[in-house]
PDB file of C-alpha atoms in Angstrom:
ATOM      1  CA  GLN O   1     -37.308  -8.354-151.287  1.00  0.00           C
ATOM      2  CA  VAL O   2     -35.973  -4.827-151.643  1.00  0.00           C
ATOM      3  CA  GLN O   3     -32.210  -4.484-151.797  1.00  0.00           C
ATOM      4  CA  LEU O   4     -30.535  -1.191-151.072  1.00  0.00           C
ATOM      5  CA  VAL O   5     -27.163  -0.304-152.566  1.00  0.00           C
ATOM      6  CA  GLU O   6     -25.161   2.562-151.089  1.00  0.00           C
ATOM      7  CA  SER O   7     -22.278   4.461-152.623  1.00  0.00           C
ATOM      8  CA  GLY O   8     -20.354   7.671-152.157  1.00  0.00           C
ATOM      9  CA  GLY O   9     -18.390   7.051-148.995  1.00  0.00           C
ATOM     10  CA  GLY O  10     -14.731   7.906-148.705  1.00  0.00           C
ATOM     11  CA  SER O  11     -12.105   9.856-146.832  1.00  0.00           C
ATOM     12  CA  VAL O  12     -12.096  13.634-146.507  1.00  0.00           C
ATOM     13  CA  GLN O  13     -10.511  16.254-144.318  1.00  0.00           C
ATOM     14  CA  THR O  14     -12.353  18.280-141.725  1.00  0.00           C
ATOM     15  CA  GLY O  15     -14.654  20.763-143.405  1.00  0.00           C
ATOM     16  CA  GLY O  16     -14.991  18.697-146.543  1.00  0.00           C
ATOM     17  CA  SER O  17     -18.112  17.312-148.182  1.00  0.00           C
ATOM     18  CA  LEU O  18     -19.400  13.965-149.360  1.00  0.00           C
ATOM     19  CA  ARG O  19     -22.613  12.848-151.008  1.00  0.00           C
ATOM     20  CA  LEU O  20     -23.957   9.416-150.231  1.00  0.00           C
ATOM     21  CA  SER O  21     -26.439   7.672-152.503  1.00  0.00           C
ATOM     22  CA  CYS O  22     -28.734   4.749-151.848  1.00  0.00           C
ATOM     23  CA  THR O  23     -30.682   3.126-154.648  1.00  0.00           C
ATOM     24  CA  ALA O  24     -33.298   0.413-154.371  1.00  0.00           C
ATOM     25  CA  SER O  25     -32.906  -2.676-156.518  1.00  0.00           C
ATOM     26  CA  GLU O  26     -36.455  -2.615-157.761  1.00  0.00           C
ATOM     27  CA  TYR O  27     -39.524  -0.504-158.146  1.00  0.00           C
ATOM     28  CA  THR O  28     -40.317   0.791-154.696  1.00  0.00           C
ATOM     29  CA  TYR O  29     -43.642   2.534-154.909  1.00  0.00           C
ATOM     30  CA  SER O  30     -44.457   0.912-151.576  1.00  0.00           C
ATOM     31  CA  ILE O  31     -41.551   2.506-149.693  1.00  0.00           C
ATOM     32  CA  ASN O  32     -42.794   5.307-147.470  1.00  0.00           C
ATOM     33  CA  SER O  33     -39.911   5.879-145.072  1.00  0.00           C
ATOM     34  CA  LEU O  34     -36.219   6.230-145.869  1.00  0.00           C
ATOM     35  CA  ALA O  35     -33.398   7.065-143.515  1.00  0.00           C
ATOM     36  CA  TRP O  36     -29.676   7.192-143.026  1.00  0.00           C
ATOM     37  CA  PHE O  37     -28.048   5.741-139.947  1.00  0.00           C
ATOM     38  CA  ARG O  38     -24.439   5.568-138.883  1.00  0.00           C
ATOM     39  CA  GLN O  39     -22.488   3.320-136.605  1.00  0.00           C
ATOM     40  CA  VAL O  40     -19.082   3.364-135.029  1.00  0.00           C
ATOM     41  CA  SER O  41     -17.594   0.059-134.006  1.00  0.00           C
ATOM     42  CA  GLY O  42     -18.647  -0.786-130.474  1.00  0.00           C
ATOM     43  CA  LYS O  43     -21.460   1.756-130.393  1.00  0.00           C
ATOM     44  CA  GLU O  44     -25.141   1.610-131.187  1.00  0.00           C
ATOM     45  CA  ARG O  45     -26.433   2.528-134.605  1.00  0.00           C
ATOM     46  CA  GLU O  46     -27.775   6.070-134.564  1.00  0.00           C
ATOM     47  CA  GLY O  47     -30.208   7.808-136.847  1.00  0.00           C
ATOM     48  CA  VAL O  48     -28.857  10.730-138.844  1.00  0.00           C
ATOM     49  CA  ALA O  49     -31.622  11.826-141.216  1.00  0.00           C
ATOM     50  CA  ALA O  50     -35.013  10.568-142.353  1.00  0.00           C
ATOM     51  CA  ILE O  51     -37.387  11.424-145.157  1.00  0.00           C
ATOM     52  CA  TYR O  52     -40.960  10.454-145.992  1.00  0.00           C
ATOM     53  CA  THR O  53     -41.505   9.721-149.661  1.00  0.00           C
ATOM     54  CA  GLY O  54     -45.099  10.867-149.673  1.00  0.00           C
ATOM     55  CA  GLY O  55     -44.829  14.435-148.534  1.00  0.00           C
ATOM     56  CA  GLY O  56     -41.059  14.838-148.471  1.00  0.00           C
ATOM     57  CA  SER O  57     -40.890  15.774-144.789  1.00  0.00           C
ATOM     58  CA  THR O  58     -37.385  15.489-143.400  1.00  0.00           C
ATOM     59  CA  TYR O  59     -35.943  15.004-139.945  1.00  0.00           C
ATOM     60  CA  TYR O  60     -32.389  15.336-138.684  1.00  0.00           C
ATOM     61  CA  ALA O  61     -30.382  14.397-135.661  1.00  0.00           C
ATOM     62  CA  THR O  62     -29.291  17.434-133.697  1.00  0.00           C
ATOM     63  CA  SER O  63     -25.637  16.642-134.330  1.00  0.00           C
ATOM     64  CA  VAL O  64     -25.991  17.017-138.111  1.00  0.00           C
ATOM     65  CA  LYS O  65     -28.733  19.624-138.471  1.00  0.00           C
ATOM     66  CA  GLY O  66     -27.612  22.449-140.719  1.00  0.00           C
ATOM     67  CA  ARG O  67     -24.766  20.394-142.168  1.00  0.00           C
ATOM     68  CA  PHE O  68     -26.454  17.328-143.693  1.00  0.00           C
ATOM     69  CA  THR O  69     -29.315  17.253-146.167  1.00  0.00           C
ATOM     70  CA  ILE O  70     -31.397  14.225-147.056  1.00  0.00           C
ATOM     71  CA  SER O  71     -33.262  14.196-150.341  1.00  0.00           C
ATOM     72  CA  GLN O  72     -34.961  11.753-152.654  1.00  0.00           C
ATOM     73  CA  ASP O  73     -35.253  11.192-156.363  1.00  0.00           C
ATOM     74  CA  THR O  74     -38.255   9.188-157.400  1.00  0.00           C
ATOM     75  CA  ALA O  75     -38.132  10.096-161.093  1.00  0.00           C
ATOM     76  CA  THR O  76     -37.053   6.621-162.088  1.00  0.00           C
ATOM     77  CA  ALA O  77     -39.501   4.911-159.728  1.00  0.00           C
ATOM     78  CA  LYS O  78     -36.539   3.188-158.129  1.00  0.00           C
ATOM     79  CA  ASN O  79     -36.269   5.328-155.063  1.00  0.00           C
ATOM     80  CA  THR O  80     -32.886   6.902-154.634  1.00  0.00           C
ATOM     81  CA  VAL O  81     -32.133   8.720-151.436  1.00  0.00           C
ATOM     82  CA  TYR O  82     -29.156  11.005-151.016  1.00  0.00           C
ATOM     83  CA  LEU O  83     -27.312  12.347-148.025  1.00  0.00           C
ATOM     84  CA  GLN O  84     -25.348  15.500-148.744  1.00  0.00           C
ATOM     85  CA  MET O  85     -22.827  15.968-145.961  1.00  0.00           C
ATOM     86  CA  ASN O  86     -21.092  19.323-145.621  1.00  0.00           C
ATOM     87  CA  SER O  87     -18.742  20.768-143.021  1.00  0.00           C
ATOM     88  CA  LEU O  88     -17.724  17.280-142.009  1.00  0.00           C
ATOM     89  CA  LYS O  89     -16.113  16.721-138.641  1.00  0.00           C
ATOM     90  CA  PRO O  90     -13.949  13.865-137.337  1.00  0.00           C
ATOM     91  CA  GLU O  91     -16.870  12.786-135.155  1.00  0.00           C
ATOM     92  CA  ASP O  92     -18.860  12.103-138.328  1.00  0.00           C
ATOM     93  CA  THR O  93     -16.533   9.195-139.052  1.00  0.00           C
ATOM     94  CA  ALA O  94     -18.620   6.020-139.157  1.00  0.00           C
ATOM     95  CA  MET O  95     -20.162   3.377-141.353  1.00  0.00           C
ATOM     96  CA  TYR O  96     -23.264   4.883-142.908  1.00  0.00           C
ATOM     97  CA  TYR O  97     -26.297   2.737-143.660  1.00  0.00           C
ATOM     98  CA  CYS O  98     -29.370   3.373-145.738  1.00  0.00           C
ATOM     99  CA  ALA O  99     -32.671   2.015-144.404  1.00  0.00           C
ATOM    100  CA  ALA O 100     -36.140   1.703-145.897  1.00  0.00           C
ATOM    101  CA  GLU O 101     -39.559   0.729-144.679  1.00  0.00           C
ATOM    102  CA  GLY O 102     -42.824   0.187-146.487  1.00  0.00           C
ATOM    103  CA  ARG O 103     -45.040   1.790-143.864  1.00  0.00           C
ATOM    104  CA  TRP O 104     -45.018   5.329-142.623  1.00  0.00           C
ATOM    105  CA  ILE O 105     -43.000   5.621-139.420  1.00  0.00           C
ATOM    106  CA  ALA O 106     -44.019   8.243-136.901  1.00  0.00           C
ATOM    107  CA  PRO O 107     -41.371  10.970-136.586  1.00  0.00           C
ATOM    108  CA  SER O 108     -40.713  10.105-132.959  1.00  0.00           C
ATOM    109  CA  PHE O 109     -39.685   6.616-134.093  1.00  0.00           C
ATOM    110  CA  ALA O 110     -37.842   7.602-137.274  1.00  0.00           C
ATOM    111  CA  PHE O 111     -34.424   6.996-135.735  1.00  0.00           C
ATOM    112  CA  ARG O 112     -35.169   3.606-134.263  1.00  0.00           C
ATOM    113  CA  PRO O 113     -33.286   0.964-136.295  1.00  0.00           C
ATOM    114  CA  SER O 114     -35.867  -1.681-135.368  1.00  0.00           C
ATOM    115  CA  GLU O 115     -38.544   0.219-137.314  1.00  0.00           C
ATOM    116  CA  TYR O 116     -36.861  -0.495-140.661  1.00  0.00           C
ATOM    117  CA  THR O 117     -37.064  -3.725-142.621  1.00  0.00           C
ATOM    118  CA  TYR O 118     -34.577  -3.111-145.419  1.00  0.00           C
ATOM    119  CA  TRP O 119     -30.934  -2.150-144.990  1.00  0.00           C
ATOM    120  CA  GLY O 120     -28.004  -1.469-147.257  1.00  0.00           C
ATOM    121  CA  GLN O 121     -24.550  -2.944-146.752  1.00  0.00           C
ATOM    122  CA  GLY O 122     -23.051   0.297-145.510  1.00  0.00           C
ATOM    123  CA  THR O 123     -20.478   2.726-146.833  1.00  0.00           C
ATOM    124  CA  GLN O 124     -17.547   4.018-144.799  1.00  0.00           C
ATOM    125  CA  VAL O 125     -17.041   7.714-144.181  1.00  0.00           C
ATOM    126  CA  THR O 126     -13.767   8.825-142.640  1.00  0.00           C
ATOM    127  CA  VAL O 127     -13.057  12.433-141.702  1.00  0.00           C
ATOM    128  CA  SER O 128      -9.514  13.305-140.723  1.00  0.00           C
ATOM    129  CA  SER O 129      -8.463  16.321-138.725  1.00  0.00           C
TER     130      SER O 129
END
């Protein structure tokens, strides 16, 4: 059972930056798809960014493209995925979740929460105006 631990959330002002981290609890050579989602209370969870560990291809939601960057660090064999968030806006305020899946997920499905088996506990990001 893979456990994902997120960190890096916090409160910033509009235009600020945060870097979220998500580290797997064990060796995750079998993880092929990683993603960040976010959710506001009362709304559906939405995909923000996804990355494929094999080739490193990345995908972004339109609302964050050009501002957020997803990256991975597999040097330790415990996959760590980062989400660098720049030029933050109040509408970016949400609980951010890391998700992982052993199989490769087609890009058109990368932002479907149901495609992912493993989830972190979430880290809150609050952007004030």
